Each structure stands twice: as structure tokens, then as C-alpha cells.
PDB file of C-alpha atoms in Angstrom:
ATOM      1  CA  UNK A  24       0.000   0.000   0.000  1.00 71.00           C
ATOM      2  CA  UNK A  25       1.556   3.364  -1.247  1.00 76.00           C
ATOM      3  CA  UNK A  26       1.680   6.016   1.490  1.00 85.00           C
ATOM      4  CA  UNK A  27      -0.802   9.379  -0.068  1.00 89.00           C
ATOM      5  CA  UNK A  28       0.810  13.146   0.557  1.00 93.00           C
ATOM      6  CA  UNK A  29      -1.226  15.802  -0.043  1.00 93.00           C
ATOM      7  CA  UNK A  30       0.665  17.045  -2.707  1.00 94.00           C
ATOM      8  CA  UNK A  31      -0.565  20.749  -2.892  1.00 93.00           C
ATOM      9  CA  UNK A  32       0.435  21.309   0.635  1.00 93.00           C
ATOM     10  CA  UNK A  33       3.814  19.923   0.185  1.00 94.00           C
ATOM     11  CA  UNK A  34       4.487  22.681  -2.813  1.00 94.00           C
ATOM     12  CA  UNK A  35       2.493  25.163  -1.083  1.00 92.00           C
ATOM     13  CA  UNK A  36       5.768  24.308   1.900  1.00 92.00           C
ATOM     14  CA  UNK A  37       8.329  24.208  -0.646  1.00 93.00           C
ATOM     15  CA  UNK A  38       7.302  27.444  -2.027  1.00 91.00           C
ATOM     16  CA  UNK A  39       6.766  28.983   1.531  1.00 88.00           C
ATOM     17  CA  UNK A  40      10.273  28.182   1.963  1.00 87.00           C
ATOM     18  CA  UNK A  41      11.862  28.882  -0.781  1.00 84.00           C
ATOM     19  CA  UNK A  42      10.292  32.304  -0.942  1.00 83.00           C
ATOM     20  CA  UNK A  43      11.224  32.210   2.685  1.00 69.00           C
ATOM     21  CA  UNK A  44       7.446  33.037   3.833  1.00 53.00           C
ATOM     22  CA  UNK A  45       6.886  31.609   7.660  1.00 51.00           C
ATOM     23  CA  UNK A  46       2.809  31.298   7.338  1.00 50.00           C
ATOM     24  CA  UNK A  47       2.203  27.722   6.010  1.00 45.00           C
ATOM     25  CA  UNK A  48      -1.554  28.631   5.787  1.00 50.00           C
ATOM     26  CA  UNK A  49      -4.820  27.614   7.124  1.00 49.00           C
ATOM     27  CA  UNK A  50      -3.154  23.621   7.599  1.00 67.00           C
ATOM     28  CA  UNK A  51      -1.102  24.844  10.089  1.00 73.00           C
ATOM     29  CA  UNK A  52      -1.024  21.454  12.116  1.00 71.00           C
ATOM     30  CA  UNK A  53      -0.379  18.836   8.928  1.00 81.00           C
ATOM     31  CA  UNK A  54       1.623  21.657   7.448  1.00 84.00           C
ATOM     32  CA  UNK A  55       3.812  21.894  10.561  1.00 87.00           C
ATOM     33  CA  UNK A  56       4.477  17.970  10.922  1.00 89.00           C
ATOM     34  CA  UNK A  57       5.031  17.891   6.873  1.00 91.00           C
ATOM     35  CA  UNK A  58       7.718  20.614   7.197  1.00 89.00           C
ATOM     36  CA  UNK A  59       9.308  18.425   9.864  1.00 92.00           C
ATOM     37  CA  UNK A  60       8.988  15.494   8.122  1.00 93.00           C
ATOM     38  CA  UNK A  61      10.704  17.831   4.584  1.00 94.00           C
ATOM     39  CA  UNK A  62      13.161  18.441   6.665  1.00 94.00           C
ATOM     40  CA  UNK A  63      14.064  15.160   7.963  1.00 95.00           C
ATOM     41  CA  UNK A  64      14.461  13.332   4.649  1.00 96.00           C
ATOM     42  CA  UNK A  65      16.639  16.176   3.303  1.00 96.00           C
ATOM     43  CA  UNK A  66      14.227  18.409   1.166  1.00 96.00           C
ATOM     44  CA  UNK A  67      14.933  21.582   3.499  1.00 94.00           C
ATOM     45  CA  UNK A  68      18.019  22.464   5.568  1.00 91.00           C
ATOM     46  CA  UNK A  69      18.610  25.180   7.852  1.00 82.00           C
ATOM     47  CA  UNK A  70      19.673  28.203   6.872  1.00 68.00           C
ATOM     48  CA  UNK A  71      23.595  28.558   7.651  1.00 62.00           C
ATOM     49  CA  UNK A  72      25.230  31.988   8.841  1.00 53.00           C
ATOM     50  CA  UNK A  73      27.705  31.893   6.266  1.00 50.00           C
ATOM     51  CA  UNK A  74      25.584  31.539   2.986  1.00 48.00           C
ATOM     52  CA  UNK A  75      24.757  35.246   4.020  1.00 48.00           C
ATOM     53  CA  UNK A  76      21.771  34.404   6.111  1.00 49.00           C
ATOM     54  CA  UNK A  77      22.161  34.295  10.039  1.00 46.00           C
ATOM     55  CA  UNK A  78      21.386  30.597  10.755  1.00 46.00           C
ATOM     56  CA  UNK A  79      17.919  31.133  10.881  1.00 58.00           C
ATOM     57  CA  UNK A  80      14.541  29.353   8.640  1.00 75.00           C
ATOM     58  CA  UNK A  81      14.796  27.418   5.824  1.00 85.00           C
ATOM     59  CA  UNK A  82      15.759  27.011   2.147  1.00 90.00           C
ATOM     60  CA  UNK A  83      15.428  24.267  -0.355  1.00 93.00           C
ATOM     61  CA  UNK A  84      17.947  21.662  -0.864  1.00 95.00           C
ATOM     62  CA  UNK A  85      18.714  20.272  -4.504  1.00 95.00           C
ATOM     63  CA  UNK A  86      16.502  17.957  -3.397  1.00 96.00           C
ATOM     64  CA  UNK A  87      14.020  19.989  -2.701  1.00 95.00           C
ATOM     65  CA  UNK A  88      13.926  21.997  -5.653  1.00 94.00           C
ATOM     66  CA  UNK A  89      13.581  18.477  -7.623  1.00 94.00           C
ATOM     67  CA  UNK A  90      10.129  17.817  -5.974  1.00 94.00           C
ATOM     68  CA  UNK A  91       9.187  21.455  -6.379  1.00 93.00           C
ATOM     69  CA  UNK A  92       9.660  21.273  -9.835  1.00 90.00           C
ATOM     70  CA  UNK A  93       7.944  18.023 -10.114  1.00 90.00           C
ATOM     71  CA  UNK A  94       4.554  18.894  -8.248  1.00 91.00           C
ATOM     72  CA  UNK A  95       4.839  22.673  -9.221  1.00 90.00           C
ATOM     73  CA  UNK A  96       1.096  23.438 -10.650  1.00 85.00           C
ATOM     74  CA  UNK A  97       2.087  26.048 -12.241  1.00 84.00           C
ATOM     75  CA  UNK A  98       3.740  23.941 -14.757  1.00 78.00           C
ATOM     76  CA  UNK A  99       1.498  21.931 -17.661  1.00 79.00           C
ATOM     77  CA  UNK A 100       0.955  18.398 -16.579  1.00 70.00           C
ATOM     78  CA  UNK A 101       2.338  18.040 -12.907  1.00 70.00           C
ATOM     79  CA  UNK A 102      -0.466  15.444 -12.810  1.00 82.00           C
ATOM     80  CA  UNK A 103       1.636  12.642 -14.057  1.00 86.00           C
ATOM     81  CA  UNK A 104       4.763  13.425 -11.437  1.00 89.00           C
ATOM     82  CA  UNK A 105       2.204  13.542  -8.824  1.00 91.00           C
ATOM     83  CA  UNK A 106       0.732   9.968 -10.271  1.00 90.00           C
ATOM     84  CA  UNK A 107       3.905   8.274 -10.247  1.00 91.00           C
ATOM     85  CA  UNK A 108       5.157  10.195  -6.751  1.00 93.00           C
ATOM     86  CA  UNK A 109       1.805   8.180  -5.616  1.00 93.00           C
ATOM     87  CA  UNK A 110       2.278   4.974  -6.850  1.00 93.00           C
ATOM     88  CA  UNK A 111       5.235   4.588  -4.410  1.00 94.00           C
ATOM     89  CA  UNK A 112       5.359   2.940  -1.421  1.00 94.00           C
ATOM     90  CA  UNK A 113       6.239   6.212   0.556  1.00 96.00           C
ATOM     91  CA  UNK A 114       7.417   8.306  -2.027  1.00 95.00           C
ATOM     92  CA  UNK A 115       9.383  10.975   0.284  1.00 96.00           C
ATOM     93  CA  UNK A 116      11.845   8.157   1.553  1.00 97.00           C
ATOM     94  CA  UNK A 117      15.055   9.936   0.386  1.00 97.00           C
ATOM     95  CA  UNK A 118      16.165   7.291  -1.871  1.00 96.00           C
ATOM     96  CA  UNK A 119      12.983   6.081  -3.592  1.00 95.00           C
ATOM     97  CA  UNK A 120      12.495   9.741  -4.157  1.00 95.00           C
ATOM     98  CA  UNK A 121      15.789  10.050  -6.017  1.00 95.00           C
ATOM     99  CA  UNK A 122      15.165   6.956  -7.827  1.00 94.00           C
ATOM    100  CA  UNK A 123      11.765   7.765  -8.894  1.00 93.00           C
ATOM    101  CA  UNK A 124      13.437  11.724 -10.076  1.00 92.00           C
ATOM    102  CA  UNK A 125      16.135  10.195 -11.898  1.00 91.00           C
ATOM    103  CA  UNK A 126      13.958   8.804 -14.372  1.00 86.00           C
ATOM    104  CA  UNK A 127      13.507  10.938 -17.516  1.00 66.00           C
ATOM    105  CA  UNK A 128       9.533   9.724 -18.291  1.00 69.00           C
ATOM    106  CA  UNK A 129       8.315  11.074 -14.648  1.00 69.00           C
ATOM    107  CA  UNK A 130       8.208  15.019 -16.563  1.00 58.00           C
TER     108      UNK A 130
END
């Protein structure tokens, strides 16, 4: 059984962050354990003091940025990413994630 994310939370998150915004929105709850969980398996990291910031929030990893692109709506037929993404068994485990990226057909 494939584990479901609610995919337009997760790139309303990524854009949060990478637009460094704090609000996550009226979800604040699943969006709060879903930035954890982002975090965890390497799809944010910390802000450091000496990439200009001063070791505080969030930015995207490469990562990241891979998932954003894949889920963005903004782009013409995220639906298939998001169908594949959801055929996984948990599709945010770091390396099924970069397994499931690598392949050219998921875009």
C-alpha cells in the first residue's frame, strides 16, 4: 500500500520556503508535521550563517527543488509526477524519491 501526501500542501511548503514566507496557511497542524517530516528526509536544511543568512529558517535543498519542480502546478501536466510520486510505497523516503526523479519519463 503506497503512502498518499497531499501534494498541494507539500508545494504550497516548498514554495513557503523557498520564498522564505513563515505562514504555512490555514493547515497549520499537517503543514507543521510535513515541514518536519521535509526536513528530515533532506528536502529543506537550515539556513547557515555563512551563505549570508544568520542561521535562521529554511531554504530548499537540490533535493528539494527536484520535488518542487515536479509537483509545481504552475507547470502543464504536474499530474503525471504527482501519479507516479503516488504509486510509491512512501514516495518521500530519500532514496525512492531520487530513484523515482532520476527517471527521464516522470516530466
Amino acid at each position: 500500500m503506497s503512502k498518499r501526501y497531499d501534494w498541494d500542501l507539500i508545494e504550497r511548503l516548498l514554495h513557503d520556503v523557498q520564498n522564505s514566507v513563515a505562514n504555512a496557511g490555514a493547515s497549520e497542524a499537517s503543514a507543521t508535521e510535513l515541514k518536519a517530516l521535509l526536513h528530515e528526509r533532506g528536502f529543506i536544511g537550515a539556513h547557515t550563517s555563512g551563505a549570508g543568512g544568520n542561521g535562521e529558517g529554511a531554504s530548499l535543498t537540490p533535493r528539494g527543488a527536484s520535488l518542487l519542480a515536479l509537483i509545481d502546478s504552475s507547470i502543464p501536466g504536474n499530474d503525471h509526477p504527482r501519479q507516479v510520486l503516488d504509486e510509491q510505497a512512501d514516495a518521500l523516503d530519500p532514496e525512492t524519491f531520487d530513484e523515482v526523479a532520476a527517471k527521464a519519463q516522470i516530466a
